CSV table of C-alpha atoms in Angstrom, one decimal:
chain,number,residue,atom,x,y,z
A,290,ALA,CA,-20.5,1.8,26.6
A,291,GLN,CA,-19.1,5.3,26.0
A,292,VAL,CA,-20.4,7.1,21.8
A,293,CYS,CA,-17.6,8.2,19.9
A,294,GLN,CA,-17.4,10.3,16.5
A,295,SER,CA,-15.9,8.2,14.1
A,296,GLU,CA,-12.5,9.6,12.6
A,297,PRO,CA,-10.3,9.8,9.0
A,298,HIS,CA,-7.9,6.5,9.4
A,299,CYS,CA,-7.1,6.1,6.4
A,300,SER,CA,-3.8,9.0,5.7
A,301,ILE,CA,-0.8,6.6,5.8
A,302,PRO,CA,2.9,7.9,4.6
A,303,ALA,CA,4.2,5.3,1.8
A,304,ALA,CA,6.4,4.1,4.4
A,305,MET,CA,3.9,2.3,6.8
A,306,MET,CA,1.9,0.8,4.8
A,307,MET,CA,4.7,-1.9,4.3
A,308,ALA,CA,3.1,-2.8,8.0
A,309,MET,CA,-0.6,-2.8,7.6
A,310,ALA,CA,-3.0,-5.1,6.0
A,311,ALA,CA,-6.6,-4.0,5.1
A,312,PRO,CA,-6.7,-2.5,1.7
A,313,CYS,CA,-7.2,1.3,1.9
A,314,ASN,CA,-9.2,2.0,-1.0
A,315,VAL,CA,-12.1,4.5,0.1
A,316,ASP,CA,-10.5,7.7,0.0
A,317,ASN,CA,-9.1,6.9,-3.9
A,318,PHE,CA,-13.1,6.3,-4.5
A,319,LYS,CA,-14.2,9.2,-2.7
A,320,GLN,CA,-11.3,11.4,-4.8
A,321,ASN,CA,-12.6,9.9,-7.9
A,322,LEU,CA,-15.4,11.4,-7.5
A,323,LEU,CA,-14.6,14.0,-6.4
A,324,GLN,CA,-13.4,15.1,-9.9
A,325,GLY,CA,-16.3,14.3,-11.6
A,326,TYR,CA,-15.5,10.7,-12.6
A,327,ALA,CA,-17.6,7.1,-12.0
A,328,PRO,CA,-15.6,4.7,-10.8
A,329,ALA,CA,-16.7,1.2,-10.6
A,330,ALA,CA,-19.0,-0.4,-7.6
A,331,ALA,CA,-16.3,-3.1,-7.4
A,332,ALA,CA,-13.4,-0.6,-6.8
A,333,ILE,CA,-14.8,-0.2,-3.1
A,334,THR,CA,-13.9,-2.9,-0.5
A,335,ASP,CA,-15.8,-3.7,2.9
A,336,ALA,CA,-12.4,-3.7,4.3
A,337,GLY,CA,-11.8,-1.0,2.9
A,338,VAL,CA,-14.7,0.8,4.2
A,339,PHE,CA,-13.8,-0.5,8.0
A,340,ALA,CA,-10.4,1.1,7.8
A,341,GLU,CA,-12.1,4.2,7.2
A,342,HIS,CA,-13.1,4.6,10.9
A,343,PHE,CA,-11.5,4.8,14.4
A,344,TYR,CA,-12.7,5.0,17.7
A,345,LYS,CA,-11.0,5.3,20.8
A,346,LEU,CA,-11.3,1.8,22.7
A,347,ASN,CA,-12.7,1.7,26.2
A,348,PRO,CA,-9.4,0.7,28.5
A,349,CYS,CA,-9.7,-3.2,30.3
A,350,GLU,CA,-11.8,-3.6,32.8
A,351,SER,CA,-9.0,-5.7,35.0
A,352,THR,CA,-6.5,-2.8,35.1
A,353,GLY,CA,-8.5,0.8,33.6
A,354,THR,CA,-5.8,0.9,31.3
A,355,TRP,CA,-5.4,-0.3,27.4
A,356,SER,CA,-2.6,-3.0,28.6
A,357,THR,CA,-4.3,-6.4,30.3
A,358,GLY,CA,-2.1,-8.7,32.0
A,359,LYS,CA,-4.3,-11.7,30.9
A,360,GLU,CA,-3.9,-14.0,28.0
A,361,LEU,CA,-6.5,-12.2,26.7
A,362,GLU,CA,-9.2,-9.7,27.4
A,363,ILE,CA,-11.8,-7.6,25.0
A,364,SER,CA,-12.4,-4.1,25.0
A,365,THR,CA,-15.1,-2.7,23.6
A,366,THR,CA,-16.6,0.9,22.4
A,367,VAL,CA,-20.2,2.0,20.5
A,368,GLY,CA,-19.2,4.4,17.9
A,369,VAL,CA,-21.4,6.6,15.7
A,370,GLY,CA,-20.4,7.7,12.3
A,371,ARG,CA,-22.1,8.7,9.1
A,372,SER,CA,-22.7,6.7,5.8
A,373,TRP,CA,-20.7,8.4,3.3
A,374,GLU,CA,-22.3,7.0,0.4
A,375,SER,CA,-26.1,8.2,2.2
A,376,GLY,CA,-24.4,11.0,4.9
A,377,GLU,CA,-27.7,8.8,7.3
A,378,GLU,CA,-26.5,7.7,10.8
A,379,GLU,CA,-24.2,4.3,11.5
A,380,LEU,CA,-23.3,3.0,14.9
A,381,TRP,CA,-20.3,0.9,14.9
A,382,LEU,CA,-19.2,-1.5,17.0
A,383,ALA,CA,-15.2,-1.2,18.0
A,384,LEU,CA,-13.5,-4.9,19.6
A,385,GLY,CA,-10.0,-4.2,20.8
A,386,LEU,CA,-7.9,-7.7,21.8
A,387,HIS,CA,-5.5,-7.1,23.7
A,388,SER,CA,-3.0,-9.7,25.3
A,389,CYS,CA,0.1,-9.6,27.5
A,390,HIS,CA,2.1,-11.0,25.2
A,391,ASP,CA,0.9,-7.3,23.3
A,392,GLY,CA,4.4,-5.7,21.6
A,393,LEU,CA,6.3,-9.4,22.0
A,394,ASN,CA,6.3,-10.1,18.0
A,395,GLU,CA,7.3,-7.0,16.9
A,396,ARG,CA,7.8,-6.7,13.2
A,397,ARG,CA,11.3,-8.7,11.9
A,398,PRO,CA,13.7,-7.0,10.0
A,399,LEU,CA,12.7,-6.0,6.6
A,400,GLN,CA,14.0,-7.1,3.2
A,401,VAL,CA,12.4,-5.5,0.9
A,402,VAL,CA,12.4,-5.5,-3.0
A,403,LEU,CA,10.2,-1.8,-4.5
A,404,VAL,CA,9.1,-2.7,-7.9
A,405,VAL,CA,8.3,0.4,-9.3
A,406,ASP,CA,6.2,0.8,-12.5
A,407,ARG,CA,7.8,2.9,-15.2
A,408,SER,CA,5.3,2.6,-17.9
A,409,GLY,CA,3.8,5.1,-20.5
A,410,SER,CA,0.3,5.5,-18.6
A,411,MET,CA,3.0,7.0,-15.5
A,412,GLY,CA,3.6,9.9,-17.3
A,413,CYS,CA,0.0,11.1,-17.4
A,414,CYS,CA,-1.1,13.4,-14.3
A,415,PHE,CA,-2.5,12.0,-10.8
A,416,ASP,CA,-5.4,13.5,-11.0
A,417,SER,CA,-6.8,12.8,-14.5
A,418,SER,CA,-9.5,11.2,-15.6
A,419,PRO,CA,-9.1,7.2,-16.2
A,420,GLY,CA,-7.2,6.6,-19.8
A,421,SER,CA,-7.1,10.2,-20.3
A,422,HIS,CA,-4.5,11.7,-22.0
A,423,ASP,CA,-5.8,15.2,-23.1
A,424,PRO,CA,-2.6,17.8,-22.9
A,425,ARG,CA,-5.0,20.0,-21.0
A,426,GLU,CA,-5.9,18.3,-18.4
A,427,GLN,CA,-2.0,17.7,-17.7
A,428,GLN,CA,-0.9,21.1,-17.9
A,429,GLN,CA,-3.5,21.9,-14.4
A,430,SER,CA,-2.2,18.9,-12.7
A,431,ARG,CA,0.9,19.5,-10.2
A,432,ALA,CA,2.3,15.9,-10.6
A,433,THR,CA,2.8,12.8,-12.7
A,434,LYS,CA,2.1,9.2,-11.2
A,435,MET,CA,5.8,8.7,-11.8
A,436,SER,CA,7.0,11.6,-9.7
A,437,LEU,CA,4.5,10.7,-6.9
A,438,ALA,CA,6.4,7.1,-7.0
A,439,ASN,CA,9.2,8.2,-6.9
A,440,GLU,CA,9.3,10.0,-3.7
A,441,ALA,CA,6.9,7.6,-2.0
A,442,VAL,CA,9.6,4.9,-3.4
A,443,CYS,CA,12.4,7.8,-1.7
A,444,GLN,CA,10.1,7.9,1.5
A,445,ILE,CA,10.0,4.2,2.4
A,446,LEU,CA,14.7,4.2,1.9
A,447,ARG,CA,14.6,7.3,4.4
A,448,LYS,CA,12.7,5.0,6.6
A,449,LEU,CA,14.4,1.9,6.9
A,450,ASP,CA,16.8,0.8,8.9
A,451,LYS,CA,20.6,0.1,8.5
A,452,GLU,CA,21.0,-3.0,8.8
A,453,GLU,CA,17.5,-3.4,6.8
A,454,SER,CA,17.7,-5.1,2.8
A,455,VAL,CA,16.9,-3.2,-0.1
A,456,GLY,CA,16.2,-3.7,-3.6
A,457,ILE,CA,14.7,-1.6,-6.4
A,458,VAL,CA,13.7,-2.7,-9.6
A,459,LEU,CA,12.4,-0.4,-12.6
A,460,PHE,CA,9.6,-2.1,-15.3
A,461,ASP,CA,7.9,-1.3,-18.5
A,462,ASP,CA,7.6,-3.6,-21.0
A,463,ARG,CA,11.4,-4.8,-19.9
A,464,VAL,CA,12.8,-5.0,-16.7
A,465,SER,CA,16.0,-3.4,-15.0
A,466,VAL,CA,17.3,-3.4,-11.9
A,467,LEU,CA,18.2,-0.1,-10.6
A,468,GLN,CA,19.6,-1.5,-7.1
A,469,PRO,CA,20.4,-5.4,-6.5
A,470,LEU,CA,19.3,-6.3,-2.4
A,471,ARG,CA,21.9,-4.9,-0.4
A,472,GLN,CA,21.9,-3.9,3.0
A,473,VAL,CA,21.2,-0.8,3.5
A,474,GLY,CA,23.9,0.4,5.8
A,475,THR,CA,26.1,-0.3,2.4
A,476,LEU,CA,24.4,2.3,0.7
A,477,ASP,CA,24.5,6.2,-0.1
A,478,ARG,CA,20.5,6.7,0.3
A,479,ASP,CA,21.2,10.3,-1.3
A,480,VAL,CA,23.0,8.8,-4.3
A,481,LEU,CA,19.9,6.4,-4.7
A,482,ALA,CA,17.2,8.6,-3.9
A,483,GLU,CA,18.7,10.8,-7.1
A,484,GLN,CA,18.5,7.9,-9.1
A,485,VAL,CA,15.1,7.2,-8.6
A,486,MET,CA,13.9,10.8,-8.8
A,487,GLU,CA,15.2,10.9,-12.1
A,488,THR,CA,13.1,7.5,-13.6
A,489,GLY,CA,10.9,8.8,-16.1
A,490,ALA,CA,7.9,6.8,-17.9
A,491,ARG,CA,8.3,4.8,-21.5
A,492,GLY,CA,6.8,2.3,-22.7
A,493,GLY,CA,4.8,-0.4,-22.0
A,494,THR,CA,3.4,-2.6,-19.0
A,495,ASN,CA,4.1,-5.8,-18.3
A,496,MET,CA,3.8,-6.6,-14.1
A,497,VAL,CA,4.4,-9.7,-14.5
A,498,LYS,CA,8.0,-9.1,-15.7
A,499,GLY,CA,8.2,-6.7,-12.8
A,500,LEU,CA,7.0,-9.1,-10.3
A,501,THR,CA,8.9,-11.8,-11.8
A,502,ALA,CA,11.9,-9.8,-11.4
A,503,GLY,CA,10.9,-8.5,-7.7
A,504,LEU,CA,10.9,-12.0,-6.8
A,505,GLU,CA,13.9,-13.9,-7.8
A,506,GLN,CA,15.5,-10.9,-6.2
A,507,LEU,CA,14.3,-11.8,-3.0
A,508,ARG,CA,14.3,-15.9,-2.9
A,509,GLU,CA,18.1,-16.3,-1.9
A,510,ALA,CA,17.6,-13.6,0.8
A,511,SER,CA,17.8,-15.1,4.4
A,512,PRO,CA,14.3,-16.4,5.9
A,513,ALA,CA,15.2,-15.2,9.2
A,514,MET,CA,13.9,-11.7,8.1
A,515,GLU,CA,11.3,-10.7,6.5
A,516,ARG,CA,10.7,-10.6,3.0
A,517,ARG,CA,8.5,-8.7,0.7
A,518,VAL,CA,7.9,-7.1,-2.3
A,519,ILE,CA,6.3,-3.5,-3.2
A,520,PHE,CA,4.9,-3.3,-6.1
A,521,LEU,CA,4.2,0.5,-7.1
A,522,THR,CA,2.2,0.9,-10.3
A,523,ASP,CA,-1.8,2.2,-11.4
A,524,ALA,CA,-2.3,-1.3,-12.2
A,525,GLN,CA,-2.9,-1.0,-15.9
A,526,PRO,CA,-1.2,-3.9,-17.7
A,527,ASN,CA,-1.6,-4.7,-21.6
A,528,GLN,CA,1.8,-6.5,-21.7
A,529,GLY,CA,1.8,-10.6,-20.2
A,530,GLY,CA,0.0,-12.4,-18.6
A,531,GLY,CA,-3.0,-10.8,-16.5
A,532,GLN,CA,-4.6,-11.0,-13.5
A,533,GLN,CA,-4.3,-15.2,-13.3
A,534,THR,CA,-1.0,-14.8,-13.5
A,535,LEU,CA,-0.7,-12.8,-11.4
A,536,LEU,CA,-2.4,-14.2,-8.2
A,537,GLU,CA,-0.2,-17.5,-9.4
A,538,LEU,CA,3.1,-15.4,-8.4
A,539,THR,CA,2.1,-14.4,-5.4
A,540,SER,CA,0.6,-16.9,-4.5
A,541,GLY,CA,3.6,-19.3,-4.8
A,542,ALA,CA,5.6,-16.5,-3.3
A,543,ALA,CA,3.7,-16.4,-0.3
A,544,LYS,CA,3.9,-20.3,0.1
A,545,GLN,CA,7.3,-20.1,0.1
A,546,GLY,CA,7.4,-16.9,3.1
A,547,ILE,CA,7.8,-14.1,0.4
A,548,TYR,CA,5.0,-11.4,0.6
A,549,THR,CA,3.3,-8.9,-1.3
A,550,THR,CA,2.1,-5.6,-1.0
A,551,PHE,CA,0.6,-3.6,-3.6
A,552,ILE,CA,0.4,0.3,-4.1
A,553,GLY,CA,-2.0,1.8,-6.3
A,554,ILE,CA,-1.0,4.8,-7.9
A,555,GLY,CA,-3.7,7.4,-9.4
A,556,LEU,CA,-7.1,7.9,-9.8
A,557,ASP,CA,-7.6,5.5,-12.6
A,558,PHE,CA,-5.6,2.3,-11.2
A,559,ASP,CA,-7.5,-0.8,-11.1
A,560,SER,CA,-9.0,-1.9,-7.6
A,561,GLY,CA,-10.1,-5.0,-9.0
A,562,LEU,CA,-6.8,-6.3,-9.6
A,563,THR,CA,-5.0,-5.2,-6.9
A,564,ASP,CA,-8.2,-6.2,-4.4
A,565,ALA,CA,-7.7,-9.8,-5.7
A,566,ILE,CA,-4.1,-9.9,-5.4
A,567,ALA,CA,-4.7,-8.5,-1.6
A,568,LYS,CA,-6.3,-11.2,-0.4
A,569,VAL,CA,-3.5,-13.7,-1.1
A,570,PRO,CA,-2.3,-14.4,2.3
A,571,GLY,CA,0.5,-11.6,3.7
A,572,GLY,CA,-1.1,-9.5,0.9
A,573,ASN,CA,-1.9,-5.8,1.2
A,574,TYR,CA,-2.9,-3.4,-1.0
A,575,PHE,CA,-3.2,0.9,-0.4
A,576,SER,CA,-3.2,3.4,-2.6
A,577,VAL,CA,-1.2,6.7,-3.0
A,578,HIS,CA,-3.7,9.9,-3.2
A,579,SER,CA,-1.1,13.0,-3.2
């Protein structure tokens, strides 16, 4: 088999995160180390490590291309990379599954509610140390977690098709609906983006209230289209229910065909919390790094 070098595979645009499935948290872990902080060992996952590697697969033997006329065909590549922890060489085996049905299950049109954490901690600098409110660190940073979350929301708005639907919920210790769920083609996206960028940080963090409000927007939405909440947060709740309550909410919604994506904002987000929630069927999480 062809041996090739691994390539970074974790720079995922925010607008594409909704379609991915594996937690991409290794870069967040590395960024903490580069900033001189010591993240918890539990903040890294096997799936996150795997998502860091990409190897170009060999073509299918039956066709000499990356498509096949068979129900199922496997192509392989042996890859050589270096451990981010020890620097030693590692061997990776990449398996590609190909089918004559590839491309026939493109994603359905999306009905998405963007739930945005606007609590006080989101006003901290993106690259400040975990839990820090040191004004000297604030002056050294170029962006706050709130501004990056707002930019991610605007990017998603630009990528949605006109026939898809979007809603926006803001939360701190209270909840407000910035945009009820509506078809994108009926909205003025420029005006909505301006409203999003004006969102500032305030108050406490009640993730349960925010998630409940987001899910409620989708309960009456058509099941013929994909229904998903994209939850942007630094995952530092200090009010409301804890991890178990959030798991119950996401699990119950998944049984009704409403799925949840968590996007961690900043270097200090609680990846242990989001990792647990992402194990719910249809759930996933990623982190925004810059």
